[in-house]
Short mmCIF file of C-alpha atoms in Angstrom, two decimals:
data_model
loop_
_atom_site.label_atom_id
_atom_site.label_comp_id
_atom_site.label_asym_id
_atom_site.label_seq_id
_atom_site.Cartn_x
_atom_site.Cartn_y
_atom_site.Cartn_z
CA UNK A 4 -23.70 22.30 3.61
CA UNK A 5 -24.55 20.95 0.14
CA UNK A 6 -28.21 21.97 0.24
CA UNK A 7 -29.35 18.35 0.06
CA UNK A 8 -31.24 17.17 3.14
CA UNK A 9 -31.79 13.63 4.31
CA UNK A 10 -33.93 12.27 7.11
CA UNK A 11 -33.61 10.57 9.43
CA UNK A 12 -29.95 10.93 10.35
CA UNK A 13 -29.87 7.58 12.14
CA UNK A 14 -32.18 4.61 11.99
CA UNK A 15 -32.00 1.46 14.09
CA UNK A 16 -34.32 -1.38 13.27
CA UNK A 17 -34.62 -5.16 13.32
CA UNK A 18 -34.21 -7.79 10.64
CA UNK A 19 -37.31 -8.33 8.55
CA UNK A 20 -38.55 -4.78 9.03
CA UNK A 21 -39.20 -2.08 6.43
CA UNK A 22 -37.91 1.50 6.52
CA UNK A 23 -38.21 4.62 4.39
CA UNK A 24 -35.39 7.08 3.87
CA UNK A 25 -36.19 10.55 2.65
CA UNK A 26 -34.21 13.00 0.54
CA UNK A 27 -34.85 16.59 -0.52
CA UNK A 28 -32.62 17.75 -3.38
CA UNK A 29 -31.04 21.18 -3.71
CA UNK A 30 -33.42 23.84 -4.89
CA UNK A 31 -33.65 23.65 -8.69
CA UNK A 32 -32.07 20.22 -9.02
CA UNK A 33 -34.16 17.73 -10.98
CA UNK A 34 -32.11 14.57 -10.51
CA UNK A 35 -31.78 12.49 -7.39
CA UNK A 36 -29.32 9.62 -6.92
CA UNK A 37 -29.19 7.05 -4.14
CA UNK A 38 -25.95 5.41 -2.97
CA UNK A 39 -25.12 2.80 -0.35
CA UNK A 40 -21.79 2.99 1.47
CA UNK A 41 -20.53 0.05 3.48
CA UNK A 42 -17.07 -0.90 4.68
CA UNK A 43 -16.74 -3.95 2.46
CA UNK A 44 -18.52 -2.75 -0.70
CA UNK A 45 -17.52 0.90 -0.70
CA UNK A 46 -19.80 3.47 -2.32
CA UNK A 47 -22.32 1.77 -4.59
CA UNK A 48 -24.75 3.49 -6.93
CA UNK A 49 -28.32 2.26 -6.40
CA UNK A 50 -30.68 4.28 -8.57
CA UNK A 51 -31.25 7.65 -10.25
CA UNK A 52 -34.47 9.58 -10.78
CA UNK A 53 -34.90 12.56 -13.04
CA UNK A 54 -37.98 14.76 -12.79
CA UNK A 55 -40.06 11.93 -11.36
CA UNK A 56 -38.94 9.21 -13.74
CA UNK A 57 -36.43 6.43 -13.15
CA UNK A 58 -33.32 7.28 -15.22
CA UNK A 59 -30.72 4.66 -14.32
CA UNK A 60 -30.51 1.62 -12.11
CA UNK A 61 -27.40 0.30 -10.43
CA UNK A 62 -26.83 -2.41 -7.86
CA UNK A 63 -30.21 -2.07 -6.23
CA UNK A 64 -31.73 -5.16 -4.64
CA UNK A 65 -35.29 -6.22 -5.45
CA UNK A 66 -36.16 -5.65 -1.77
CA UNK A 67 -35.34 -1.99 -2.28
CA UNK A 68 -37.41 0.51 -4.22
CA UNK A 69 -37.42 4.24 -4.71
CA UNK A 70 -39.56 6.99 -6.11
CA UNK A 71 -39.38 10.70 -6.80
CA UNK A 72 -42.44 12.79 -6.11
CA UNK A 73 -43.84 15.81 -8.00
CA UNK A 74 -42.15 18.17 -5.53
CA UNK A 75 -38.90 16.35 -6.47
CA UNK A 76 -38.18 14.88 -3.06
CA UNK A 77 -37.33 11.20 -3.13
CA UNK A 78 -37.82 8.21 -0.88
CA UNK A 79 -35.86 5.00 -0.71
CA UNK A 80 -37.81 2.06 0.69
CA UNK A 81 -35.91 -0.88 2.13
CA UNK A 82 -37.90 -3.97 3.04
CA UNK A 83 -37.26 -7.41 4.55
CA UNK A 84 -34.15 -5.93 6.06
CA UNK A 85 -31.10 -8.10 6.64
CA UNK A 86 -28.04 -7.53 8.81
CA UNK A 87 -26.02 -6.86 5.67
CA UNK A 88 -28.19 -3.88 4.80
CA UNK A 89 -26.59 -1.92 7.62
CA UNK A 90 -24.81 0.93 5.88
CA UNK A 91 -24.73 4.64 5.22
CA UNK A 92 -27.26 5.65 2.57
CA UNK A 93 -26.49 8.83 0.67
CA UNK A 94 -28.71 10.81 -1.56
CA UNK A 95 -27.20 13.18 -4.13
CA UNK A 96 -28.78 15.65 -6.50
CA UNK A 97 -27.80 17.37 -9.71
CA UNK A 98 -29.28 20.01 -11.95
CA UNK A 99 -30.22 17.82 -14.89
CA UNK A 100 -30.31 14.14 -15.77
CA UNK A 101 -26.89 14.24 -17.39
CA UNK A 102 -24.55 11.93 -15.50
CA UNK A 103 -21.59 14.28 -15.95
CA UNK A 104 -23.32 16.98 -13.93
CA UNK A 105 -21.78 17.66 -10.53
CA UNK A 106 -23.54 15.62 -7.88
CA UNK A 107 -24.11 17.21 -4.48
CA UNK A 108 -24.33 14.69 -1.67
CA UNK A 109 -26.52 14.91 1.40
CA UNK A 110 -25.29 14.12 4.92
CA UNK A 111 -26.53 10.53 4.72
CA UNK A 112 -28.74 8.24 6.79
CA UNK A 113 -26.97 5.65 8.91
CA UNK A 114 -29.04 2.48 8.99
CA UNK A 115 -28.32 -0.17 11.60
CA UNK A 116 -30.15 -3.48 11.33
CA UNK A 117 -30.02 -5.59 14.50
CA UNK B 13 -18.18 -3.78 -16.00
CA UNK B 14 -14.86 -2.07 -15.98
CA UNK B 15 -12.39 -2.81 -13.20
CA UNK B 16 -11.09 0.24 -11.38
CA UNK B 17 -8.28 -0.07 -8.88
CA UNK B 18 -7.39 2.76 -6.58
CA UNK B 19 -4.03 2.71 -4.81
CA UNK B 20 -2.85 2.98 -2.17
CA UNK B 21 -5.71 2.01 0.12
CA UNK B 22 -4.19 3.99 2.99
CA UNK B 23 -1.50 6.66 3.19
CA UNK B 24 -0.13 8.31 6.29
CA UNK B 25 2.09 11.35 5.85
CA UNK B 26 3.74 14.02 7.93
CA UNK B 27 2.29 17.49 7.45
CA UNK B 28 4.15 19.18 4.62
CA UNK B 29 4.85 15.98 2.70
CA UNK B 30 3.34 15.32 -0.70
CA UNK B 31 0.66 12.73 -1.38
CA UNK B 32 -0.50 10.94 -4.54
CA UNK B 33 -3.36 8.53 -5.16
CA UNK B 34 -3.77 6.60 -8.38
CA UNK B 35 -6.81 5.24 -10.16
CA UNK B 36 -6.21 2.54 -12.78
CA UNK B 37 -8.69 1.00 -15.16
CA UNK B 38 -8.55 -2.06 -17.39
CA UNK B 39 -10.61 -0.24 -20.02
CA UNK B 40 -10.61 3.20 -21.59
CA UNK B 41 -12.55 5.72 -19.58
CA UNK B 42 -14.69 8.42 -21.16
CA UNK B 43 -14.71 10.61 -18.10
CA UNK B 44 -13.56 10.50 -14.49
CA UNK B 45 -14.55 12.47 -11.42
CA UNK B 46 -12.76 12.84 -8.09
CA UNK B 47 -14.44 13.21 -4.70
CA UNK B 48 -13.25 13.80 -1.16
CA UNK B 49 -14.99 12.49 1.94
CA UNK B 50 -13.94 13.79 5.33
CA UNK B 51 -14.24 11.39 8.29
CA UNK B 52 -17.92 11.25 9.27
CA UNK B 53 -18.86 13.39 6.28
CA UNK B 54 -20.29 12.98 2.82
CA UNK B 55 -18.54 12.84 -0.56
CA UNK B 56 -17.79 16.25 -2.02
CA UNK B 57 -17.11 16.73 -5.73
CA UNK B 58 -13.60 17.97 -6.52
CA UNK B 59 -13.09 17.81 -10.28
CA UNK B 60 -14.06 16.18 -13.55
CA UNK B 61 -11.54 15.14 -16.23
CA UNK B 62 -12.59 14.44 -19.78
CA UNK B 63 -9.71 14.91 -22.21
CA UNK B 64 -6.75 12.62 -22.79
CA UNK B 65 -3.67 13.93 -20.98
CA UNK B 66 -5.70 16.58 -19.18
CA UNK B 67 -4.13 18.26 -16.15
CA UNK B 68 -6.14 20.46 -13.81
CA UNK B 69 -4.99 22.29 -10.70
CA UNK B 70 -6.86 23.48 -7.65
CA UNK B 71 -4.44 25.25 -5.34
CA UNK B 72 -2.25 22.47 -3.93
CA UNK B 73 -4.20 19.70 -5.74
CA UNK B 74 -3.18 18.51 -9.21
CA UNK B 75 -5.38 16.11 -11.16
CA UNK B 76 -4.21 14.19 -14.22
CA UNK B 77 -5.93 12.03 -16.80
CA UNK B 78 -3.64 9.61 -18.61
CA UNK B 79 -2.92 9.86 -22.32
CA UNK B 80 -4.65 6.53 -22.90
CA UNK B 81 -7.51 7.54 -20.57
CA UNK B 82 -6.99 4.39 -18.54
CA UNK B 83 -5.60 6.01 -15.44
CA UNK B 84 -5.84 9.12 -13.38
CA UNK B 85 -4.07 10.59 -10.40
CA UNK B 86 -4.54 13.16 -7.69
CA UNK B 87 -1.43 14.78 -6.22
CA UNK B 88 -1.45 17.00 -3.15
CA UNK B 89 1.58 19.19 -2.56
CA UNK B 90 2.64 20.00 1.01
CA UNK B 91 -0.23 18.29 2.79
CA UNK B 92 -2.08 20.01 5.62
CA UNK B 93 -4.21 18.51 8.37
CA UNK B 94 -7.28 19.80 6.53
CA UNK B 95 -6.47 17.37 3.70
CA UNK B 96 -7.40 14.39 5.90
CA UNK B 97 -10.10 12.22 4.37
CA UNK B 98 -10.81 9.57 1.79
CA UNK B 99 -10.25 10.45 -1.85
CA UNK B 100 -12.34 8.60 -4.40
CA UNK B 101 -12.02 8.38 -8.13
CA UNK B 102 -15.31 7.82 -9.93
CA UNK B 103 -15.16 6.87 -13.58
CA UNK B 104 -18.25 6.82 -15.73
CA UNK B 105 -19.40 3.32 -16.55
CA UNK B 106 -22.06 2.29 -18.98
CA UNK B 107 -25.02 0.81 -17.16
CA UNK B 108 -25.49 -2.82 -18.14
CA UNK B 109 -28.37 -3.39 -20.54
CA UNK B 110 -28.95 0.22 -21.39
CA UNK B 111 -27.56 3.40 -22.80
CA UNK B 112 -27.38 5.11 -19.45
CA UNK B 113 -24.22 5.70 -17.51
CA UNK B 114 -23.46 5.59 -13.81
CA UNK B 115 -20.61 6.67 -11.58
CA UNK B 116 -18.56 3.75 -10.29
CA UNK B 117 -16.62 4.75 -7.22
CA UNK B 118 -13.23 3.27 -6.46
CA UNK B 119 -12.55 1.96 -2.95
CA UNK B 120 -10.81 5.21 -2.14
CA UNK B 121 -7.52 6.18 -0.52
CA UNK B 122 -7.68 7.18 3.12
CA UNK B 123 -5.18 9.96 3.83
CA UNK B 124 -4.13 10.75 7.37
CA UNK B 125 -1.79 13.63 8.16
CA UNK B 126 0.41 13.83 11.23
CA UNK B 127 0.76 17.46 12.40
#
């Protein structure tokens, strides 16, 4: 158990819909990272937040957005869902905003778009 | 961005045999991390390598960073069934358009161990 929690564990929805994935970092960690893992693309970095502010952006689509709240939990919003968005979405956290910090991954949310 | 190749994609071994996965880059890496993901699980940080020629050991696992910092390897001695999983290398890559960095994960090597 890494100490990072993600909800829900599974999510099944239809194309065109919008969903919100939630992540609570380890106690004391200020940074949250979001990753997408699919069979064809592997593990892709989406976005990083540090203490409420966006720190780095990766391969995140415009249909996706994220935020980190004052209590440091984070949400990833996925809209206008397509079949290709079906994937495992991981959240990770680290102590500071420094990229070389150890990242602790949560158990993931499996999204299925039908 | 930099191109990172991880080989092999799959490796099946008999318990007790050794295993090695390689991560090769077309550009010089500043830093590389290794992660393990068990089937159905999440990535777990194993190690970080920073210095040219660095070698680090964790029990039966040996991690190396090449002298030119363009490649890295993970070697497992005498594999056990608990070693099953996908091993990822994750070099740091500069984020396009900014001064920030991001981890770029390789495709990973899936290791299966026959008891």
